[in-house]
Coordinates of N, CA, C and O in Angstrom, one line a residue:
M1 N -49.1 79.1 -11.7 CA -48.6 79.0 -13.1 C -49.0 77.6 -13.5 O -49.5 77.6 -14.6
I2 N -48.6 76.7 -12.9 CA -48.7 75.2 -13.5 C -50.1 74.9 -13.6 O -50.7 74.4 -14.5
A3 N -51.0 75.5 -12.7 CA -52.7 75.1 -12.8 C -53.1 75.9 -13.9 O -53.8 75.2 -14.8
A4 N -52.6 77.1 -14.2 CA -53.0 77.8 -15.4 C -52.8 77.2 -16.8 O -53.4 77.3 -17.6
Y5 N -51.5 76.8 -16.7 CA -51.0 76.1 -18.0 C -51.7 74.8 -18.1 O -52.1 74.6 -19.4
C6 N -51.9 74.1 -17.2 CA -52.9 72.9 -17.2 C -54.1 73.3 -17.8 O -54.7 72.5 -18.6
E7 N -54.7 74.3 -17.2 CA -56.2 74.6 -17.7 C -56.2 74.9 -19.2 O -57.2 74.5 -19.8
R8 N -55.1 75.7 -19.7 CA -55.1 76.0 -21.2 C -54.9 74.6 -21.8 O -55.4 74.6 -22.9
A9 N -54.2 73.7 -21.4 CA -54.1 72.4 -22.2 C -54.9 71.4 -21.7 O -55.0 70.3 -22.4
D10 N -56.1 71.7 -21.1 CA -57.3 70.8 -20.5 C -56.8 69.6 -20.0 O -57.2 68.4 -20.2
L11 N -55.9 69.9 -18.9 CA -55.4 68.8 -18.2 C -55.5 69.1 -16.7 O -55.5 70.2 -16.2
E12 N -55.7 68.0 -15.9 CA -55.8 68.3 -14.3 C -54.5 68.7 -14.0 O -53.6 67.8 -14.3
P13 N -54.3 69.4 -13.2 CA -53.0 69.9 -12.5 C -52.4 68.9 -11.6 O -53.3 68.1 -11.1
P14 N -51.1 68.7 -11.4 CA -50.6 67.7 -10.5 C -50.9 68.0 -9.0 O -51.1 69.0 -8.5
A15 N -50.9 66.9 -8.2 CA -51.5 67.1 -6.7 C -50.1 66.9 -5.9 O -50.2 66.8 -4.7
D16 N -49.0 66.5 -6.5 CA -47.8 66.1 -5.6 C -47.4 67.3 -4.9 O -47.1 68.5 -5.4
P17 N -47.5 67.1 -3.5 CA -47.0 68.3 -2.7 C -45.8 68.7 -2.8 O -45.4 70.0 -2.4
D18 N -44.8 68.2 -3.2 CA -43.3 68.6 -3.4 C -42.9 68.9 -4.7 O -41.8 69.1 -5.2
L19 N -44.0 68.8 -5.7 CA -43.4 69.1 -7.2 C -42.7 70.4 -7.4 O -41.8 70.6 -8.1
V20 N -43.4 71.5 -6.8 CA -42.9 72.9 -6.9 C -41.6 72.8 -6.4 O -40.6 73.4 -7.2
D21 N -41.2 72.5 -5.3 CA -39.9 72.4 -4.8 C -38.8 71.6 -5.8 O -37.7 72.1 -6.0
R22 N -39.5 70.5 -6.1 CA -38.4 69.7 -7.1 C -38.2 70.5 -8.3 O -37.0 70.4 -9.0
L23 N -39.2 71.0 -8.9 CA -39.3 71.7 -10.1 C -38.2 72.9 -10.0 O -37.4 73.2 -11.0
V24 N -38.3 73.7 -9.0 CA -37.5 74.9 -8.8 C -35.9 74.3 -8.8 O -35.1 74.9 -9.3
H25 N -35.9 73.3 -8.0 CA -34.3 72.7 -7.7 C -33.7 72.3 -9.2 O -32.8 72.5 -9.4
A26 N -34.8 71.3 -9.8 CA -34.3 70.9 -11.1 C -34.0 72.1 -12.1 O -33.1 71.8 -13.0
S27 N -34.6 73.1 -12.0 CA -34.5 74.3 -12.9 C -33.3 75.3 -12.5 O -33.4 76.3 -12.9
R28 N -32.5 74.7 -11.6 CA -31.6 75.5 -11.0 C -31.8 77.0 -10.5 O -31.3 77.9 -10.6
Y29 N -33.2 76.9 -9.9 CA -33.7 78.1 -9.4 C -33.7 79.3 -10.5 O -33.8 80.5 -10.3
R30 N -34.1 78.9 -11.6 CA -34.4 79.9 -12.9 C -35.8 79.8 -13.3 O -36.0 78.8 -13.9
F31 N -36.4 81.2 -13.3 CA -37.9 81.0 -13.6 C -38.1 80.5 -14.9 O -39.0 79.7 -15.2
G32 N -37.4 80.9 -15.9 CA -37.5 80.5 -17.3 C -37.4 79.0 -17.4 O -38.2 78.5 -18.3
R33 N -36.6 78.4 -16.9 CA -36.2 77.0 -17.0 C -37.5 76.1 -16.3 O -37.8 75.1 -16.8
C34 N -38.1 76.9 -15.3 CA -39.3 76.3 -14.5 C -40.3 76.2 -15.6 O -41.1 75.2 -15.8
I35 N -40.6 77.2 -16.4 CA -41.5 77.4 -17.6 C -41.5 76.3 -18.4 O -42.3 75.6 -19.0
E36 N -40.2 76.3 -18.7 CA -39.7 75.2 -19.9 C -40.1 73.9 -19.6 O -40.7 73.0 -20.3
A37 N -39.9 73.4 -18.3 CA -39.9 72.2 -17.7 C -41.5 71.9 -17.6 O -41.9 70.7 -17.9
V38 N -42.4 73.0 -17.2 CA -43.7 72.7 -17.0 C -44.2 72.5 -18.5 O -45.0 71.4 -18.8
I39 N -43.9 73.2 -19.5 CA -44.6 73.1 -20.9 C -43.9 71.7 -21.4 O -44.7 71.0 -22.0
G40 N -42.6 71.4 -21.1 CA -42.2 70.1 -21.6 C -43.0 68.8 -21.0 O -43.3 67.8 -21.7
A41 N -43.3 68.9 -19.8 CA -44.1 68.0 -19.1 C -45.6 67.8 -19.7 O -46.1 66.8 -19.9
I42 N -46.2 69.0 -19.8 CA -47.4 68.9 -20.4 C -47.4 68.3 -21.9 O -48.2 67.7 -22.1
E43 N -46.5 68.7 -22.5 CA -46.2 68.0 -24.1 C -46.2 66.6 -23.8 O -46.8 65.8 -24.6
R44 N -45.5 66.0 -22.8 CA -45.4 64.6 -22.6 C -46.7 64.0 -22.1 O -47.1 63.0 -22.7
A45 N -47.4 64.7 -21.5 CA -49.0 64.2 -21.1 C -49.9 64.2 -22.2 O -50.5 63.4 -22.4
L46 N -49.8 65.3 -23.1 CA -50.6 65.4 -24.2 C -50.2 64.4 -25.3 O -51.1 63.7 -25.8
I47 N -49.0 64.2 -25.4 CA -48.5 63.1 -26.5 C -49.1 61.6 -26.1 O -49.4 61.0 -26.9
R48 N -49.0 61.5 -24.8 CA -49.6 60.2 -24.3 C -50.9 60.0 -24.1 O -51.4 59.0 -23.8
G49 N -51.8 61.1 -24.4 CA -53.3 61.3 -24.3 C -53.7 61.2 -22.9 O -54.9 60.8 -22.7
H50 N -52.9 61.5 -21.9 CA -53.3 61.5 -20.4 C -54.2 62.9 -20.2 O -54.3 63.8 -20.9
E51 N -55.0 62.6 -19.1 CA -56.0 63.5 -18.7 C -55.4 64.6 -17.6 O -56.0 65.5 -17.3
S52 N -54.3 64.2 -16.9 CA -53.9 65.0 -15.9 C -52.4 64.7 -16.2 O -51.7 64.0 -16.5
L53 N -51.7 65.9 -15.4 CA -50.3 66.0 -15.4 C -49.6 65.6 -14.0 O -50.3 65.9 -12.9
D54 N -48.8 64.8 -14.0 CA -48.2 64.1 -12.9 C -46.7 64.2 -12.7 O -46.1 64.6 -13.8
M55 N -46.1 63.8 -11.7 CA -44.4 63.9 -11.6 C -43.9 63.0 -12.6 O -42.8 63.3 -13.0
G56 N -44.7 61.9 -13.2 CA -43.9 61.1 -14.0 C -43.7 61.8 -15.4 O -42.7 61.6 -16.2
H57 N -44.7 62.9 -15.8 CA -44.3 63.6 -17.2 C -43.0 64.8 -16.8 O -42.2 64.9 -17.9
F58 N -43.0 65.0 -15.5 CA -41.7 65.9 -15.3 C -40.7 65.2 -15.3 O -39.5 65.5 -16.0
A59 N -40.7 63.8 -14.8 CA -39.4 62.9 -14.8 C -39.0 62.7 -16.3 O -37.8 62.5 -16.5
E60 N -40.0 62.3 -17.2 CA -39.6 61.9 -18.4 C -39.0 63.2 -19.3 O -38.1 63.1 -20.0
D61 N -39.5 64.4 -19.0 CA -39.2 65.5 -19.6 C -37.6 65.8 -19.2 O -36.9 66.1 -19.9
W62 N -37.4 65.6 -17.9 CA -36.2 65.8 -17.3 C -35.1 64.8 -18.0 O -34.1 65.2 -18.1
T63 N -35.5 63.5 -18.2 CA -34.7 62.7 -18.6 C -34.3 63.0 -20.1 O -33.1 62.9 -20.7
L64 N -35.3 63.6 -21.0 CA -35.1 64.1 -22.2 C -34.2 65.2 -22.4 O -33.4 65.2 -23.2
R65 N -34.2 66.1 -21.3 CA -33.5 67.6 -21.3 C -32.0 67.2 -20.8 O -31.1 67.6 -21.4
E66 N -31.9 66.3 -19.8 CA -30.6 66.4 -19.0 C -30.1 65.0 -19.4 O -28.7 64.8 -19.2
G67 N -30.7 63.9 -19.9 CA -30.0 62.6 -20.2 C -29.4 61.9 -19.1 O -28.5 61.1 -19.2
S68 N -29.8 62.2 -17.8 CA -29.4 61.5 -16.7 C -30.0 60.3 -16.3 O -31.1 59.8 -16.9
E69 N -29.4 59.5 -15.8 CA -29.8 58.1 -15.1 C -30.9 58.3 -14.2 O -31.1 59.4 -13.6
P70 N -31.7 57.3 -13.9 CA -32.8 57.3 -13.1 C -32.5 57.6 -11.6 O -33.3 58.4 -11.0
H71 N -31.5 57.1 -11.1 CA -31.0 57.5 -9.9 C -30.6 59.0 -9.5 O -30.3 59.3 -8.4
R72 N -30.5 59.7 -10.7 CA -30.3 61.1 -10.7 C -31.4 61.9 -11.2 O -31.2 63.3 -11.3
N73 N -32.6 61.6 -11.2 CA -33.7 62.2 -11.8 C -34.4 62.7 -10.7 O -35.0 62.1 -9.8
I74 N -34.3 64.1 -10.5 CA -35.0 64.9 -9.4 C -36.4 64.5 -9.1 O -36.8 64.6 -8.0
F75 N -37.0 64.3 -10.3 CA -38.6 63.8 -10.2 C -38.8 62.5 -9.8 O -40.0 62.0 -9.6
L76 N -37.9 61.5 -9.6 CA -38.1 60.2 -9.4 C -37.5 59.9 -7.8 O -38.0 58.8 -7.2
V77 N -36.3 60.3 -7.6 CA -35.7 59.9 -6.3 C -36.4 60.6 -5.0 O -36.7 61.7 -5.2
E78 N -36.1 59.8 -3.9 CA -36.7 60.2 -2.7 C -36.0 61.5 -2.4 O -36.7 62.4 -1.6
E79 N -34.7 61.4 -2.0 CA -33.9 62.5 -1.5 C -33.3 63.3 -2.7 O -32.2 63.7 -2.8
W80 N -34.2 63.8 -3.5 CA -33.9 64.8 -4.6 C -32.9 65.8 -4.4 O -32.4 66.2 -5.2
W81 N -33.3 66.6 -3.2 CA -32.3 67.7 -2.7 C -30.9 67.5 -2.7 O -30.1 68.4 -2.5
L82 N -30.6 66.2 -2.6 CA -29.2 65.9 -2.6 C -28.5 66.0 -4.0 O -27.2 65.9 -3.9
I83 N -29.3 65.9 -5.1 CA -28.8 65.9 -6.4 C -28.4 67.3 -6.7 O -29.3 68.4 -6.7
D84 N -27.1 67.7 -7.3 CA -26.8 69.1 -7.7 C -26.9 68.7 -9.1 O -26.1 67.9 -9.8
P85 N -27.9 69.4 -9.9 CA -28.1 69.2 -11.4 C -26.8 69.7 -12.2 O -26.7 69.3 -13.5
D86 N -25.9 70.3 -11.7 CA -24.8 70.9 -12.6 C -23.6 70.0 -12.0 O -22.4 70.6 -12.7
R87 N -23.6 69.0 -11.4 CA -22.6 68.3 -11.1 C -22.7 66.8 -11.9 O -23.6 66.4 -12.2
E88 N -21.4 66.4 -11.9 CA -21.4 65.0 -12.6 C -21.7 63.9 -11.4 O -21.8 64.2 -10.4
A89 N -22.4 62.8 -12.0 CA -23.0 61.6 -11.2 C -22.0 61.4 -10.1 O -22.2 61.2 -8.9
E90 N -20.7 61.1 -10.4 CA -19.7 60.7 -9.3 C -19.4 61.6 -8.4 O -19.1 61.3 -7.2
E91 N -19.5 62.9 -8.7 CA -19.5 63.9 -7.7 C -20.5 64.0 -6.5 O -20.4 64.4 -5.6
D92 N -21.7 63.6 -7.0 CA -22.7 63.5 -5.9 C -22.6 62.3 -4.9 O -23.4 62.2 -4.0
M93 N -21.9 61.4 -5.5 CA -21.8 60.1 -4.7 C -20.4 59.9 -3.8 O -19.4 59.7 -4.6
P94 N -20.6 60.1 -2.4 CA -19.3 60.1 -1.7 C -18.8 58.6 -1.7 O -19.7 57.6 -1.8
G95 N -17.6 58.7 -1.7 CA -16.8 57.4 -1.7 C -16.5 56.6 -3.0 O -16.1 55.7 -3.1
V96 N -17.0 57.2 -3.9 CA -16.6 56.7 -5.3 C -15.2 57.1 -5.8 O -14.8 58.1 -5.7
N97 N -14.6 56.0 -6.0 CA -13.0 56.2 -6.6 C -13.0 56.7 -8.0 O -13.7 55.8 -8.8
R98 N -12.6 57.7 -8.3 CA -12.5 58.1 -9.7 C -11.1 58.0 -10.1 O -10.2 58.4 -9.4
R99 N -10.9 57.5 -11.4 CA -9.5 57.8 -11.8 C -9.0 59.0 -12.1 O -9.7 60.0 -12.7
R100 N -7.7 59.1 -11.7 CA -7.0 60.6 -12.0 C -6.1 60.4 -13.0 O -5.2 59.4 -13.1
K101 N -6.0 61.4 -13.7 CA -4.6 61.5 -14.6 C -3.4 61.6 -14.0 O -3.4 62.4 -13.1
R102 N -2.6 60.9 -14.6 CA -1.1 61.0 -13.8 C -0.5 61.9 -14.8 O -0.4 61.7 -15.9
S103 N 0.4 62.6 -14.1 CA 1.2 63.6 -14.7 C 2.6 62.8 -15.3 O 3.0 61.8 -14.4
K104 N 3.1 62.9 -16.3 CA 4.2 62.2 -16.8 C 5.7 63.0 -16.4 O 5.6 64.0 -16.2

């Protein structure tokens, strides 16, 4: 699917071996979200005038959609599978002390 969309957009498809795994994980295992992410990444590449689609375009689209910090960007970090896109950043990080509301 990614290669077909790239062909329509006149872009070289990405060569990253784990892109599809990252894409599916980031899309919360929902096919429609995968398509939206691919289209978003292609838009980023075309806006920048690039000739090929790469992981950076997916990372940029993820940031625009999710508003997350770079250390939580599934397309940027090495151990991307440890990130749960539905959880808050602090919940992904063991040992982080969070303030709890006190009952009065």
